[in-house]
Coordinates of C-alpha atoms in Angstrom, one line a residue:
X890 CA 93.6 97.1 189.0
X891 CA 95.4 97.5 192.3
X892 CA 99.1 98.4 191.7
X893 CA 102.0 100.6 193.5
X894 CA 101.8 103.1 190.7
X895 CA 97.6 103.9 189.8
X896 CA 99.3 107.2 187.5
X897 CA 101.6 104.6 185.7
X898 CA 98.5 102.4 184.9
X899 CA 96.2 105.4 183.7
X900 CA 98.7 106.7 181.5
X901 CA 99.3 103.6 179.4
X902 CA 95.4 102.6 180.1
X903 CA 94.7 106.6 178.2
X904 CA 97.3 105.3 175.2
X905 CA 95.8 102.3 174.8
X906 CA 92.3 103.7 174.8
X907 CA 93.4 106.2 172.3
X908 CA 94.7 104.1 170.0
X909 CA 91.4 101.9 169.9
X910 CA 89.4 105.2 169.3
X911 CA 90.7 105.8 165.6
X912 CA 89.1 102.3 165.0
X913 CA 85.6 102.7 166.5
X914 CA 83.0 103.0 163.6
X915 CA 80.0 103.1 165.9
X916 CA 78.2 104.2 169.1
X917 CA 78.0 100.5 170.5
X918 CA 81.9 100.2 170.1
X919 CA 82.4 103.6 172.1
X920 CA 80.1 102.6 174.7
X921 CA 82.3 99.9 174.9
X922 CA 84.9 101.9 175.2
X923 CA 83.6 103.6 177.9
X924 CA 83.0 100.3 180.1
X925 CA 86.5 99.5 179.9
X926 CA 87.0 103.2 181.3
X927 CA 85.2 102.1 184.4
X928 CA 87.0 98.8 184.7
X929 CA 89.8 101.4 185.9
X930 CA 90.2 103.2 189.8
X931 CA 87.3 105.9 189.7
X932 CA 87.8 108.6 189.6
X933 CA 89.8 109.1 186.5
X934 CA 92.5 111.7 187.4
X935 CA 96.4 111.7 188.3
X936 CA 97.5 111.8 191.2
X937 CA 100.6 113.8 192.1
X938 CA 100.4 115.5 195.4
X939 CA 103.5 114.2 196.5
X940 CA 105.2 114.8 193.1
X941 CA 104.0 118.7 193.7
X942 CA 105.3 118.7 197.0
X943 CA 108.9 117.5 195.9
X944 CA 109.1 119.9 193.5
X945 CA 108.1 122.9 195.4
X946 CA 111.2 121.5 198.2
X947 CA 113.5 121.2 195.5
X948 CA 112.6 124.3 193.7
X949 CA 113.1 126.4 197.6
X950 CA 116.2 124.5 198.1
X951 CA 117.1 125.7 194.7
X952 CA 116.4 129.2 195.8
X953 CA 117.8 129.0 199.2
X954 CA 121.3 128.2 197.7
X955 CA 121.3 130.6 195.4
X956 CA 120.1 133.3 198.0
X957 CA 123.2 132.0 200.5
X958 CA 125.6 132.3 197.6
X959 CA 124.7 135.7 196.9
X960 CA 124.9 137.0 200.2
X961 CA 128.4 135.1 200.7
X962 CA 129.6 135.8 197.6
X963 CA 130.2 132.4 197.3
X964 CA 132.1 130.4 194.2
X965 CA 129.4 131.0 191.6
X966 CA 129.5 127.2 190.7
X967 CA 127.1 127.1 193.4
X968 CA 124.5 129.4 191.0
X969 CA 125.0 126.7 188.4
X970 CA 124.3 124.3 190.9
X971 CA 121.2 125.7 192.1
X972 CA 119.8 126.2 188.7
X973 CA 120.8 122.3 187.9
X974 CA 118.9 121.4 191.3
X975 CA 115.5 123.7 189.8
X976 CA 115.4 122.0 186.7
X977 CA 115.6 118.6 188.3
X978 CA 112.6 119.5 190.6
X979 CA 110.4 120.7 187.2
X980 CA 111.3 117.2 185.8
X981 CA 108.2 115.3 187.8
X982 CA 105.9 118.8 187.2
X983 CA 106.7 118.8 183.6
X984 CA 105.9 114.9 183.3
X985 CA 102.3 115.6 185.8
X986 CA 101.3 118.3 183.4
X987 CA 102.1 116.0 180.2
X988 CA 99.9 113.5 181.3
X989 CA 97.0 115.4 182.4
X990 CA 97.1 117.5 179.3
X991 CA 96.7 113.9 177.5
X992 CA 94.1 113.0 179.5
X993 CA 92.2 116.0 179.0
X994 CA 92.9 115.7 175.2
X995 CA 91.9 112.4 175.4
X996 CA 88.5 113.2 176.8
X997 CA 88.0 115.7 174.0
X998 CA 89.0 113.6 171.7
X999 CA 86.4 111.0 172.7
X1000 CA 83.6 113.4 173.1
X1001 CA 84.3 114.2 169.4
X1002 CA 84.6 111.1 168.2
X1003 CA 80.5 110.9 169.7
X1004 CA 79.5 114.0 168.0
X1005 CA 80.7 112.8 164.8
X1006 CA 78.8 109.5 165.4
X1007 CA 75.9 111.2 166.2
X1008 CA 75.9 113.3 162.5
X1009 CA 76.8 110.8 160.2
X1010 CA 80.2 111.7 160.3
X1011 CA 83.2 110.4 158.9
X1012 CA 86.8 111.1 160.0
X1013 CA 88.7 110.2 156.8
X1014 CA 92.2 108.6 156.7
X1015 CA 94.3 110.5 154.0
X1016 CA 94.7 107.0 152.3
X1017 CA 90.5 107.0 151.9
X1018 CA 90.5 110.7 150.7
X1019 CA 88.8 111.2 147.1
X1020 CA 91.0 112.8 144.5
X1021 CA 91.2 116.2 145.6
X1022 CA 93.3 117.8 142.8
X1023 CA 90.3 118.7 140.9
X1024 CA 89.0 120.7 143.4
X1025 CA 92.6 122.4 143.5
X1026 CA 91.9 123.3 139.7
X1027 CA 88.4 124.0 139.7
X1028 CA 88.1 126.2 142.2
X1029 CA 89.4 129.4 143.0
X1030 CA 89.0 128.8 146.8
X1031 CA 91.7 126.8 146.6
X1032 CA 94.1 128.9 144.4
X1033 CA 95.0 131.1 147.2
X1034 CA 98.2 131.4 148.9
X1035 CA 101.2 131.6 146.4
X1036 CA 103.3 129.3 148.8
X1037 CA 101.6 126.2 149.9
X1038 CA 98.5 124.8 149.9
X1039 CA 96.7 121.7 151.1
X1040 CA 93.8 120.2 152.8
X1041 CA 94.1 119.6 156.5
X1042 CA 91.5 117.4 157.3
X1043 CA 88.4 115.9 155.5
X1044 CA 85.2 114.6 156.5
X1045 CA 82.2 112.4 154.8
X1046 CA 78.8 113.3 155.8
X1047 CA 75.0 112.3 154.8
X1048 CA 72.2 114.4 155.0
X1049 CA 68.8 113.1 154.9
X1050 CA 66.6 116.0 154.5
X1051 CA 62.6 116.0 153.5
X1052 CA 62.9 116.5 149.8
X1053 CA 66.6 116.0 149.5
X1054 CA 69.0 114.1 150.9
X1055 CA 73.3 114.1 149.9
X1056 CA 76.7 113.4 150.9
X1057 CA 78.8 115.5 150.8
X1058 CA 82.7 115.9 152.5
X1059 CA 83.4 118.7 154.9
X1060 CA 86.9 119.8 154.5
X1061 CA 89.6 122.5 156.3
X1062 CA 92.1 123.8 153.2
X1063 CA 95.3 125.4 154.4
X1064 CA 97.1 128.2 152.5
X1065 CA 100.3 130.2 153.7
X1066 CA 101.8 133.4 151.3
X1067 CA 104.8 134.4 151.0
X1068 CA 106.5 137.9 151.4
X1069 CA 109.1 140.2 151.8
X1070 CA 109.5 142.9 154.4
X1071 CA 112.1 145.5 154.0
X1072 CA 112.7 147.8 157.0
X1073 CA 115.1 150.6 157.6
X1074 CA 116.6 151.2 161.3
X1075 CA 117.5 154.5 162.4
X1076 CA 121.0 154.2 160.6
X1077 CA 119.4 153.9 157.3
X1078 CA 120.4 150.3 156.9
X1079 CA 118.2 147.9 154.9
X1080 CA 117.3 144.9 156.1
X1081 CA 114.5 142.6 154.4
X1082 CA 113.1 139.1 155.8
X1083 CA 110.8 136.5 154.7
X1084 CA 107.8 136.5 155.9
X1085 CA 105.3 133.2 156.1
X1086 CA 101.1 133.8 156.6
X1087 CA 99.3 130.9 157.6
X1088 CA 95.5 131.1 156.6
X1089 CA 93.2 128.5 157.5
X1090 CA 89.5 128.2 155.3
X1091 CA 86.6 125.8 155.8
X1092 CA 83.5 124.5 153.7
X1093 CA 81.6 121.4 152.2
X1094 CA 81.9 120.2 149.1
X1095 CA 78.2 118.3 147.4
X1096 CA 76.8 117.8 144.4
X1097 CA 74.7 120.5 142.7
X1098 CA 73.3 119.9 139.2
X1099 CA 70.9 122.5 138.9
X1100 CA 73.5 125.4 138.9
X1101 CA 76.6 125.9 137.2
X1102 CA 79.2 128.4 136.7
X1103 CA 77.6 130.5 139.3
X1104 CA 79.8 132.3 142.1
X1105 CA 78.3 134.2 145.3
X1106 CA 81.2 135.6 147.0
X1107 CA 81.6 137.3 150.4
X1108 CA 85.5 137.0 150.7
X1109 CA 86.3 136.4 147.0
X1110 CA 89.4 134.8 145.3
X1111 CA 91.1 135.8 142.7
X1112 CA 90.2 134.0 139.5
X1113 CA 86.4 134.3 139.7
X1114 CA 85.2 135.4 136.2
X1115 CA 81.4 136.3 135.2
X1116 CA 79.2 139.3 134.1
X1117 CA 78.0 141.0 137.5
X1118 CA 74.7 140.3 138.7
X1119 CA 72.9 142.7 141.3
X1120 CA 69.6 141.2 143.3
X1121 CA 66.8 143.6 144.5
X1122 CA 68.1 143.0 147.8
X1123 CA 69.7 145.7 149.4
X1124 CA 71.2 143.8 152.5
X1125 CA 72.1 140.9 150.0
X1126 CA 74.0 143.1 147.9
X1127 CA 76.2 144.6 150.5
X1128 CA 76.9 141.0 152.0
X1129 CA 77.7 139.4 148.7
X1130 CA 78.4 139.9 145.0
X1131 CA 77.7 138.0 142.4
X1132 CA 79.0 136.9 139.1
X1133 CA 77.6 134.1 136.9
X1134 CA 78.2 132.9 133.0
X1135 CA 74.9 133.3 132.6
X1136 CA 72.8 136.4 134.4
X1137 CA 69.6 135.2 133.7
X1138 CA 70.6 131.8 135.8
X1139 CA 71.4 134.0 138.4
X1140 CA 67.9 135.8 138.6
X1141 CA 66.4 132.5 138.2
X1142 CA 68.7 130.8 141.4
X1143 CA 68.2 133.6 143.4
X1144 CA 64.4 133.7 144.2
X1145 CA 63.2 135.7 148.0
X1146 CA 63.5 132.9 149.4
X1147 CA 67.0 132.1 148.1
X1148 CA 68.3 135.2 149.3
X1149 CA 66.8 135.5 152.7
X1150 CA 68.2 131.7 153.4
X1151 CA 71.9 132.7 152.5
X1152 CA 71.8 136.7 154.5
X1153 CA 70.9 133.8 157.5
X1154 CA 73.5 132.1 156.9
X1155 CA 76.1 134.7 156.2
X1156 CA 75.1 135.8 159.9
X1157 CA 76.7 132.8 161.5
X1158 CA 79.3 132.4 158.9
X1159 CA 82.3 134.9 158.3
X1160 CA 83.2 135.0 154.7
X1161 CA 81.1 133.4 153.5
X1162 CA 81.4 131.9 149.7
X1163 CA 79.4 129.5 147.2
X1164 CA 81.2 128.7 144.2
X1165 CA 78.9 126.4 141.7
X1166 CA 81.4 124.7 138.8
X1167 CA 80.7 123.7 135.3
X1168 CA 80.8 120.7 136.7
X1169 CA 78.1 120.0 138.6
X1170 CA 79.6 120.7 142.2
X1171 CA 79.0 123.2 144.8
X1172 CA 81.8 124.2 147.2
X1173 CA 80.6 126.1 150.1
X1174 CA 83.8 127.9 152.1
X1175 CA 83.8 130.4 155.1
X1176 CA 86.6 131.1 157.9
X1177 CA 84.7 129.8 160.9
X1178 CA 86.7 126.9 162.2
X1179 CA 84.0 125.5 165.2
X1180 CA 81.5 124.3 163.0
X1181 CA 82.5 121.2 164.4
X1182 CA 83.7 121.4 167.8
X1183 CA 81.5 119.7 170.7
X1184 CA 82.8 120.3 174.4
X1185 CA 82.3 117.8 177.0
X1186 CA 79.9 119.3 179.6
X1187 CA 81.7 116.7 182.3
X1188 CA 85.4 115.0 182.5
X1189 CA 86.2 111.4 182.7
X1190 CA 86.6 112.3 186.9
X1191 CA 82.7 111.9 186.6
X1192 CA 82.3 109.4 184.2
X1193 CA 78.5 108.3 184.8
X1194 CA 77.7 111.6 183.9
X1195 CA 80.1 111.9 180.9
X1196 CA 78.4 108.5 179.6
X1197 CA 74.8 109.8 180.4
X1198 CA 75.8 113.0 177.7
X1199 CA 77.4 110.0 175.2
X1200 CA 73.8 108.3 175.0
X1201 CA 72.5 112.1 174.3
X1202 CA 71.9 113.0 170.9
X1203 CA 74.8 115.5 170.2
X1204 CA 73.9 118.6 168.3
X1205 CA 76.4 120.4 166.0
X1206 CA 73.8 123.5 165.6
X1207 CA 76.2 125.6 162.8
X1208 CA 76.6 122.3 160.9
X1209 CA 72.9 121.4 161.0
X1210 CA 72.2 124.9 159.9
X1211 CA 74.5 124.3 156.8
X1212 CA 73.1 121.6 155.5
X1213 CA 69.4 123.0 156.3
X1214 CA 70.7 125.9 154.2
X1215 CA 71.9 123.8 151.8
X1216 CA 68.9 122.0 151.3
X1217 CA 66.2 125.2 150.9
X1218 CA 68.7 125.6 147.7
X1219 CA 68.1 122.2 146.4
X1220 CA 64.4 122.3 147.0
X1221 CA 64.3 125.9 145.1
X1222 CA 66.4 125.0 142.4
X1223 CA 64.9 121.2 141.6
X1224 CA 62.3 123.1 139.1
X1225 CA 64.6 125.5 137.3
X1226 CA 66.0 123.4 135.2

């Protein structure tokens, strides 16, 4: 792809790309992908030595003028000038850093796109989202914030486990509450504002049909009704509380083995929560938001050894450990009932 402009070419080539890679449904299409990536001049990087060069001249130039105007006490239309001439010169600098910033979001994007390949994920369009306005009712996860609320993002996922397997959606719920500050300066006027707090939650939301009306709370909403239930486990106690419709489904849910699964998993996963509806669902919610994230060891610059850690397996260990955890409660629980 010989051509007078190679940075012209990449840019529009990383578009391009990025546009197919919301379409690619498996790992033979993003192999694919990946081919066309080498079809381009290697390696895969800007180029803008020059670019940095003229800027730094323009940007001493810029400086030099202003210096001689000073000194000379010069008509200050020559300051206005000089700071015209600087932000000419950041012009090419901004436009370098725009495109690799793309490129490098790019590459992330595509190393992503692999992990959630790998786990038998799904990255769904807001037009394929299920109904999500009974979760919005049945849960008190999502009755928090008293300004806005909605769900970010959501994801469908299949486990396949040795006694159990599920699908189930992971999702990222955003809340933002709304207050008032009132302040008084050293005059003793009032002033109040409005204040906006952005909170961001996480979870997976599966089937459950051997617990109901159960919630184990670590960070617990308001709304969450139940008679108390203690466990004889000192360390599970002061991680969680409990409250259920029914204690004695609690005691029965909750065996050693239970317990010792979810202290695990509340050690890799702040606040966490598992709410069990009358319904028949569990919704599992925590504040950790890199349960998904996969970096890219290598950039596109050395793309043999990016594609060598595409054909790899990908691992997303705190998701794998979540639906492991999530499976010891199935296999516990398929006799209670």
């Amino acid at each position: 792809m010989a051509t007078s402009n190679p940075n012209k070419v990449l840019a529009e080539a990383i578009a391009q790309f990025n546009q197919q890679l919301s379409q690619i449904d498996n790992k033979a299409e993003l192999l694919q992908l990946l081919d066309k990536l080498a079809l381009l001049p290697q390696p895969i990087r800007y180029h803008y030595k020059q670019r940095w060069q003229l800027c730094n001249a323009g940007l001493l130039i810029s400086l030099l003028v202003a210096v001689l105007t000073y000194q000379l006490h010069a008509d200050t239309l020559l300051y206005y000038i000089a700071a015209v001439m600087a932000l000419i010169s950041l012009i090419p600098l901004l436009i370098a850093l725009h495109h690799i910033h793309q490129l490098n979001l790019f590459t992330k994007q595509l190393y992503w796109k692999n992990a959630l390949l790998d786990n038998q994920l799904t990255l769904l369009k807001k037009t394929d989202w299920p109904a999500t306005s009974h979760w919005l009712q049945q849960f008190a996860e999502f009755k928090r914030g008293n300004y806005k609320r909605e769900f970010k993002q959501l994801i469908q996922g299949q486990f396949t486990g040795s006694e159990h397997s599920f699908s189930y959606h992971y999702w990222h719920f955003h809340y933002v509450n709304r207050r008032t500050e009132v302040s008084t300066n050293n005059k003793g006027q009032v002033t109040t504002r409005v204040v906006y707090d952005h909170f961001d939650r996480y979870g997976i939301m599966l089937p459950f049909a051997y617990c109901r009306n159960l919630f184990i709370t670590a960070f617990a909403a308001e709304g969450i009704r139940g008679d108390r239930y203690t466990s004889d486990s000192g360390r599970f106690n002061k991680l969680f509380q409990v409250r259920a419709a029914d204690t004695m489904q609690a005691a029965r849910f909750l065996k050693p083995a239970v317990i010792i699964a979810l202290e695990e998993q509340a050690a890799v996963l702040k606040q966490l929560n598992l709410a069990f509806s009358d319904n028949g669902e569990l919704c599992i919610s925590f504040a950790d938001k890199n349960v998904l994230d996969s970096q890219p060891a290598y950039g596109l610059d050395q793309l043999a050894l990016f594609r060598q850690s595409i054909e790899q397996p990908t691992a997303l260990p705190k998701l794998q450990q979540l639906l492991n955890t999530v499976h010891q409660l199935l296999r516990h629980s398929d006799s209670n009932f």
